[in-house]
Coordinates of C-alpha atoms in Angstrom, one line a residue:
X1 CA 4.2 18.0 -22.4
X2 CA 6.3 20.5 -23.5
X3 CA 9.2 20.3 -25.2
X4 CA 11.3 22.6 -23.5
X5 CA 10.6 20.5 -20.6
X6 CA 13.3 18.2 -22.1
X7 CA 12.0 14.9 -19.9
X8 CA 10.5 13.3 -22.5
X9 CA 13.6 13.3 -24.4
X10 CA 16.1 12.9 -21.0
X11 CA 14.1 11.3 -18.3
X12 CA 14.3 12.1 -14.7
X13 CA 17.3 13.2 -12.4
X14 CA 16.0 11.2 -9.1
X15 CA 18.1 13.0 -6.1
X16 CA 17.1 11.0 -3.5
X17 CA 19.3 11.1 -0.7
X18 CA 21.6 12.0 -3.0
X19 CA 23.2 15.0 -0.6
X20 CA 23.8 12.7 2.1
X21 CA 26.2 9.9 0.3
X22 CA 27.5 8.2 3.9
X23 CA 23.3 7.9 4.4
X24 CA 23.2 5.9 0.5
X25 CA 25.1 3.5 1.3
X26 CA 23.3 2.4 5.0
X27 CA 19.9 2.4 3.1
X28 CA 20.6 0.3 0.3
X29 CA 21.6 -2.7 2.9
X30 CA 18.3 -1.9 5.1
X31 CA 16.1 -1.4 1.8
X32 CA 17.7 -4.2 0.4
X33 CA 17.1 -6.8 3.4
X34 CA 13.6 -5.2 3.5
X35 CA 12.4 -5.4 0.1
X36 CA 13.9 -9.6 0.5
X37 CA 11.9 -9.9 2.9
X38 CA 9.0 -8.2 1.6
X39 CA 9.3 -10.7 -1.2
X40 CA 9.7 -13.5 0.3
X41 CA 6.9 -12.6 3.3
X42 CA 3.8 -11.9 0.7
X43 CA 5.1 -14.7 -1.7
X44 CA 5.3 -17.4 1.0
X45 CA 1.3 -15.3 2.0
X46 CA 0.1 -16.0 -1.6
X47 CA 1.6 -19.9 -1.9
X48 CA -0.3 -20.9 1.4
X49 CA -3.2 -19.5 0.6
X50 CA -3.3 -21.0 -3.1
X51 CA -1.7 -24.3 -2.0
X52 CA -3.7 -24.8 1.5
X53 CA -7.4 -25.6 0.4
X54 CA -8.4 -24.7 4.5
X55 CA -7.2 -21.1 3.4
X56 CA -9.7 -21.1 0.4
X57 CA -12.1 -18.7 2.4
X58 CA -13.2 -15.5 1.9
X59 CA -10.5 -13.5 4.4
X60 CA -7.6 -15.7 2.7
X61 CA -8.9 -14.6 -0.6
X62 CA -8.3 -11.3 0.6
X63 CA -4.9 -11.5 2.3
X64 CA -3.4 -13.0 -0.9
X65 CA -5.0 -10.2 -2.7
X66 CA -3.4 -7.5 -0.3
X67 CA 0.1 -9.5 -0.4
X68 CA -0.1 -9.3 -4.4
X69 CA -0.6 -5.7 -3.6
X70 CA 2.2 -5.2 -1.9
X71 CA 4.4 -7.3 -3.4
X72 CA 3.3 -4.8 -6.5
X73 CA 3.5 -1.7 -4.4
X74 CA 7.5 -2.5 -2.8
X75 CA 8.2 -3.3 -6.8
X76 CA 7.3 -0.3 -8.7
X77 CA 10.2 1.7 -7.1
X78 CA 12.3 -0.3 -4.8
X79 CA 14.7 -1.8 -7.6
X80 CA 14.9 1.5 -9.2
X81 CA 15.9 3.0 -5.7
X82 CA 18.6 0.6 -5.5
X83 CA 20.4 1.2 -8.5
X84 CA 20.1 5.0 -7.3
X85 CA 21.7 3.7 -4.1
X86 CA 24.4 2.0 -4.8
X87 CA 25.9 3.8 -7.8
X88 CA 26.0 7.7 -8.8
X89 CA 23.6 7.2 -11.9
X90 CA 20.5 8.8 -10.4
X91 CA 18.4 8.8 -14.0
X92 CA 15.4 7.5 -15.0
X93 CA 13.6 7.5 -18.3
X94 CA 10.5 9.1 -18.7
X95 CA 8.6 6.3 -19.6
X96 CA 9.8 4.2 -16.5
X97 CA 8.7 7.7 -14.4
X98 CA 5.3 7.4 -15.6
X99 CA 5.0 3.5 -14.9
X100 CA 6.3 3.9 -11.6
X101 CA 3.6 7.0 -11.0
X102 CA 0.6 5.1 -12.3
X103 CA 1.8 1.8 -10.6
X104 CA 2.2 4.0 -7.3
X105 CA -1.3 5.8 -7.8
X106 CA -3.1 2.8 -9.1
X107 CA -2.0 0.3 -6.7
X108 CA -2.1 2.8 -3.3
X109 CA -5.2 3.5 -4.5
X110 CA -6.4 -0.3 -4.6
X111 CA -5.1 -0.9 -1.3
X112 CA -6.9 1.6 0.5
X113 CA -10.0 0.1 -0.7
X114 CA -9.4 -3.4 -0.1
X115 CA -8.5 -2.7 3.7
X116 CA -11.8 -1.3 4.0
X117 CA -13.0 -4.5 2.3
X118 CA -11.3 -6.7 4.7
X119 CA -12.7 -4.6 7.7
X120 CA -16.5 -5.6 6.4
X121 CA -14.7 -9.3 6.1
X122 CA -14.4 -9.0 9.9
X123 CA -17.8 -7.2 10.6
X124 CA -19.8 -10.3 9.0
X125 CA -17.1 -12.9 10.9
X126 CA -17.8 -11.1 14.1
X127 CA -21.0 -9.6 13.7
X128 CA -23.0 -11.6 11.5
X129 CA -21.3 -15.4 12.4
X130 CA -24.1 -17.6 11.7
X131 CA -25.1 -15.9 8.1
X132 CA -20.9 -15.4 7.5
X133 CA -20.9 -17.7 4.1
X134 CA -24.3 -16.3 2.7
X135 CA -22.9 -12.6 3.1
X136 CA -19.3 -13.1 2.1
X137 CA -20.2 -15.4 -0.7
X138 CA -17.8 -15.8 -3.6
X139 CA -19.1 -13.4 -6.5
X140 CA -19.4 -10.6 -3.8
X141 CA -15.7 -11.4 -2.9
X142 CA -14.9 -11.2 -6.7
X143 CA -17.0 -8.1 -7.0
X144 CA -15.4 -6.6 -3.9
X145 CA -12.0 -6.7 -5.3
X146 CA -13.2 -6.2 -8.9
X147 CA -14.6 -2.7 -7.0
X148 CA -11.0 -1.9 -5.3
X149 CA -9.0 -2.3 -8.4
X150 CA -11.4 -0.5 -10.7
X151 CA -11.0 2.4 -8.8
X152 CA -7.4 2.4 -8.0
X153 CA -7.1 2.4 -12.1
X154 CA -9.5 5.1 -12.5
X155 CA -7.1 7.4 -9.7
X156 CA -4.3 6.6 -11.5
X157 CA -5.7 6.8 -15.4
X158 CA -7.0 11.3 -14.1
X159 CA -4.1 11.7 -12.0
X160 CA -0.9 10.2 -13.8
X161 CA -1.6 12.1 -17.2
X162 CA -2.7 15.5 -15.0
X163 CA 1.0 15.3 -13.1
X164 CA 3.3 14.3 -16.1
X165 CA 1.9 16.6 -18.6
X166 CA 2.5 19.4 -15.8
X167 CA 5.4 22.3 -17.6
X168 CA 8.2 22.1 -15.4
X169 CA 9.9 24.7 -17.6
X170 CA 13.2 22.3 -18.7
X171 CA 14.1 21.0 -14.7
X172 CA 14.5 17.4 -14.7
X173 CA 15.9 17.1 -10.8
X174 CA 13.3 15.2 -8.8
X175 CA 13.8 15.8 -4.9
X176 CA 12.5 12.1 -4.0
X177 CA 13.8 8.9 -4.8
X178 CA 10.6 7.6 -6.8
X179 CA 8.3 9.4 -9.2
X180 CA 5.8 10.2 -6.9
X181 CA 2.5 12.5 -7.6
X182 CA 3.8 15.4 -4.8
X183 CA 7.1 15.9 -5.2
X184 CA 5.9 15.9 -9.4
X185 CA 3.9 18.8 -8.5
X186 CA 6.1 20.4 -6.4
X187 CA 8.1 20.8 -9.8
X188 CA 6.0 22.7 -11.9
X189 CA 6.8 26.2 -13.0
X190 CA 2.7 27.0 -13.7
X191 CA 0.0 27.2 -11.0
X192 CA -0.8 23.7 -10.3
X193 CA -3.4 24.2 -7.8
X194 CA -6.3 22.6 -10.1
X195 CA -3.7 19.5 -10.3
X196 CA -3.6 19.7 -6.5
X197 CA -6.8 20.0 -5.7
X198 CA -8.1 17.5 -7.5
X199 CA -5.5 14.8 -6.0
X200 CA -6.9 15.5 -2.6
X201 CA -10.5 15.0 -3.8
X202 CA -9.3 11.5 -5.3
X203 CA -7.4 11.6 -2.0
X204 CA -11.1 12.0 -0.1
X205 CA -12.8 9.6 -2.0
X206 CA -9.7 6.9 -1.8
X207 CA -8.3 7.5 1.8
X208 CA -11.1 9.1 4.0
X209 CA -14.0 7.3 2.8
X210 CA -12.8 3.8 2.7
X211 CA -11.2 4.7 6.2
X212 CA -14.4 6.0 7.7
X213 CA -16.3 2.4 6.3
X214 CA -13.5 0.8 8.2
X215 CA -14.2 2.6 11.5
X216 CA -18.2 2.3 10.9
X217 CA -17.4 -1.4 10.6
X218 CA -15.4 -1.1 13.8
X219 CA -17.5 0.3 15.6
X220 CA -19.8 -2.3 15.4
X221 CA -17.5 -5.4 15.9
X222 CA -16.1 -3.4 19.6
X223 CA -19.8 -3.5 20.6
X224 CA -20.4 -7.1 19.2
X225 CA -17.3 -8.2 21.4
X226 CA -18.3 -6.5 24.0
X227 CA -21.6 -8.4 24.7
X228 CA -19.8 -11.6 24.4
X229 CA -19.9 -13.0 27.8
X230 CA -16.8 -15.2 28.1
X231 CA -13.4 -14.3 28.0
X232 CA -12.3 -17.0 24.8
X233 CA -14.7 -15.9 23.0
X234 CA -13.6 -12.1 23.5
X235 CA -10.2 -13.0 22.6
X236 CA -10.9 -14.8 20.0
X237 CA -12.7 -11.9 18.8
X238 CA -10.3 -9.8 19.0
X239 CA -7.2 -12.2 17.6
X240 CA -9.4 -12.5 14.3
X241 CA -9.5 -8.3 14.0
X242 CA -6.3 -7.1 16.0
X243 CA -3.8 -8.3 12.8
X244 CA -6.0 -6.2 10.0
X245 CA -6.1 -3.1 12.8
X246 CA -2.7 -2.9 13.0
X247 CA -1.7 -2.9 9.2
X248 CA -4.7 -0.2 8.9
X249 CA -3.1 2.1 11.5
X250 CA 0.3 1.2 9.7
X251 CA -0.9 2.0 5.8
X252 CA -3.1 4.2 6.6
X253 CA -1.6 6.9 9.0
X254 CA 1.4 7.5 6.6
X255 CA -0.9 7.9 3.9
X256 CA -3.1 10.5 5.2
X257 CA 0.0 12.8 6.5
X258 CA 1.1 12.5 2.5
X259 CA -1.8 13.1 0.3
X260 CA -4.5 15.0 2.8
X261 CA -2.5 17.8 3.1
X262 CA -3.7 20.6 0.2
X263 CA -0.8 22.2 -1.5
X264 CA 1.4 18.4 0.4
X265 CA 2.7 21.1 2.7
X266 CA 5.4 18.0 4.4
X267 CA 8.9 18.7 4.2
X268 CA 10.6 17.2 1.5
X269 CA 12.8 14.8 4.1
X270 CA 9.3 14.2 5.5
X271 CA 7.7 12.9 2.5
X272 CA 10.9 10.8 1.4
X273 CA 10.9 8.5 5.0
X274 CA 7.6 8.1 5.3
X275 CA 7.0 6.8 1.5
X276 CA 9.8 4.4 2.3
X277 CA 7.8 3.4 5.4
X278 CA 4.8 3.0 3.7
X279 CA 6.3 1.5 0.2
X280 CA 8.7 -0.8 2.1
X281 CA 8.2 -1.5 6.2
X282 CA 4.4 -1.8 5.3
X283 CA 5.0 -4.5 2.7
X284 CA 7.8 -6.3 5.1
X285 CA 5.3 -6.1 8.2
X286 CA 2.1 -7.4 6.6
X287 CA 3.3 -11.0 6.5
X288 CA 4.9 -11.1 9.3
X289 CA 1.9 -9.5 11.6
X290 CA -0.3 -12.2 9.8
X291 CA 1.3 -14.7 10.3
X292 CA 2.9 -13.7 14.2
X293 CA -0.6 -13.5 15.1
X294 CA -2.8 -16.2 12.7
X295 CA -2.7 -19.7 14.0
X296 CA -4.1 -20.9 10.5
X297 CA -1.5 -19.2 8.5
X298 CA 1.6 -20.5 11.0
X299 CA -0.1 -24.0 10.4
X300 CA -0.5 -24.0 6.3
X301 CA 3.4 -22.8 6.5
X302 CA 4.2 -25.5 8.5
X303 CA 2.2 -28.0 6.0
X304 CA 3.6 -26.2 2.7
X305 CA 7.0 -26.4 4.0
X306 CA 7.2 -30.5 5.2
X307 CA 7.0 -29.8 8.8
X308 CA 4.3 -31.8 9.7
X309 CA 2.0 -34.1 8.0

């Protein structure tokens, strides 16, 4: 980077919601509470599923894997936010920009992928019952999220160095409250449509093709449930699928409005509510939609906690 850029030396000025200072102090208590319960909703997700040995099984490999996720996601900005919050220090150090950019881009990245993952978890459950523990046997489940990770790292190892080395021509002030890749770009003082237009290939590769495996596989479980003659087994169909739709729809519909948008044409208010939607009332959501809805989880709460025997 340059050195007349001056943010290797002075770090970041993250605004925020800096120009609304009655605002600051109503979303520290809800991003606060949120985040808690984030934390304590994909920890008490990751226990169960270690401690309950009925959990040990491929979809339960895979929520704890997406509660680690999030736990990681909520993390790489939400304590930094909250020091922004609550005092009028609004700084961050250049090195802590570009962790919480590669932890942002890495880990988005990974979740993505491992909701597509899930979705062919369901396919085989509902599809393909009776050859379920040949498909989804363990080294493919390892492999699977050995896949999702890899290329999560490989998005944020291009991107990350792309975006930070970027001349912003001395301006420090970030119009967000995290370092995130658009509102980087946005800063530049050089043409950064290369920059750009690479994010939203990642962004097509990432997003849109993991998203379209997730319809394919979809599309074949609403037909699979559709021959099924009686009602239970229609529900129960649907109860095993409906949780992982609805965090899909969730994560994935904020996601798309931010990154598949070339030259991230959403208003800067825009972009800042709906990466605290998907950074924090994702995260907070996901246990609770697992386990509102998951008979097995509720149970191996129950268990972990001395409720019943």
């Amino acid at each position: 980077m340059e050195k007349s850029n001056d943010s290797s030396e002075y770090g970041f000025i993250l605004v925020g919601f800096s120009d609304r200072p009655k605002l600051e102090m109503v979303l520290f208590i809800v991003n606060f509470t949120l985040y808690s319960v984030a934390v304590l909703g994909n920890s008490a997700i990751i226990l169960v599923c270690i401690l309950d040995s009925r959990l040990h099984t491929p979809m339960y490999f895979f929520l704890a894997n997406l509660s680690f996720l999030d736990l990681c996601f909520s993390t790489s900005c939400v304590p930094q936010m909250l020091v922004n919050l609550w005092g009028p220090d609004k700084t961050i150090s250049y090195a802590g920009c570009v962790v919480q950019l590669f932890s942002f881009l890495s880990v988005g990245g990974v979740e993505c992928l491992l909701l597509a993952v899930m979705a062919y978890d369901r396919y085989a459950a509902v599809c393909r019952p009776l050859y379920y523990t040949v498909i989804m046997h363990p080294q493919l489940c390892l492999r699977l999220v050995a896949v999702a990770w890899g290329s999560g790292l490989v998005n944020a190892i291009v991107m990350s160095p792309l975006t930070m080395t970027l001349s912003r021509c001395g301006q420090r002030r970030v119009n967000h409250f995290l370092c995130e890749m658009p509102a980087l770009i946005k800063m530049a003082c050089v043409d950064a449509r290369a920059v750009e237009m690479l994010g939203f290939t990642f962004a097509i590769l990432i997003v849109l093709l993991p998203l379209t495996l997730i319809l394919v596989s979809y599309g074949y479980i609403a037909a699979a449930v559709l021959r099924i003659k009686s009602a239970a087994g229609r529900r129960k169909a649907f109860n095993t699928c409906s949780s992982h739709l609805t965090v899909v729809s969730l994560f994935y519909g904020s996601i798309i409005y931010m990154y598949m948008q070339p030259g991230n044409s959403s208003s800067q208010d825009q972009g800042k509510f709906l990466t605290l939607f998907y950074n924090l009332v994702t995260p907070m959501l996901n246990p609770l939609i697992y386990t509102l809805r998951n008979k097995e989880v509720k149970g191996a709460l129950k268990k972990v906690l001395g409720r019943q025997q």
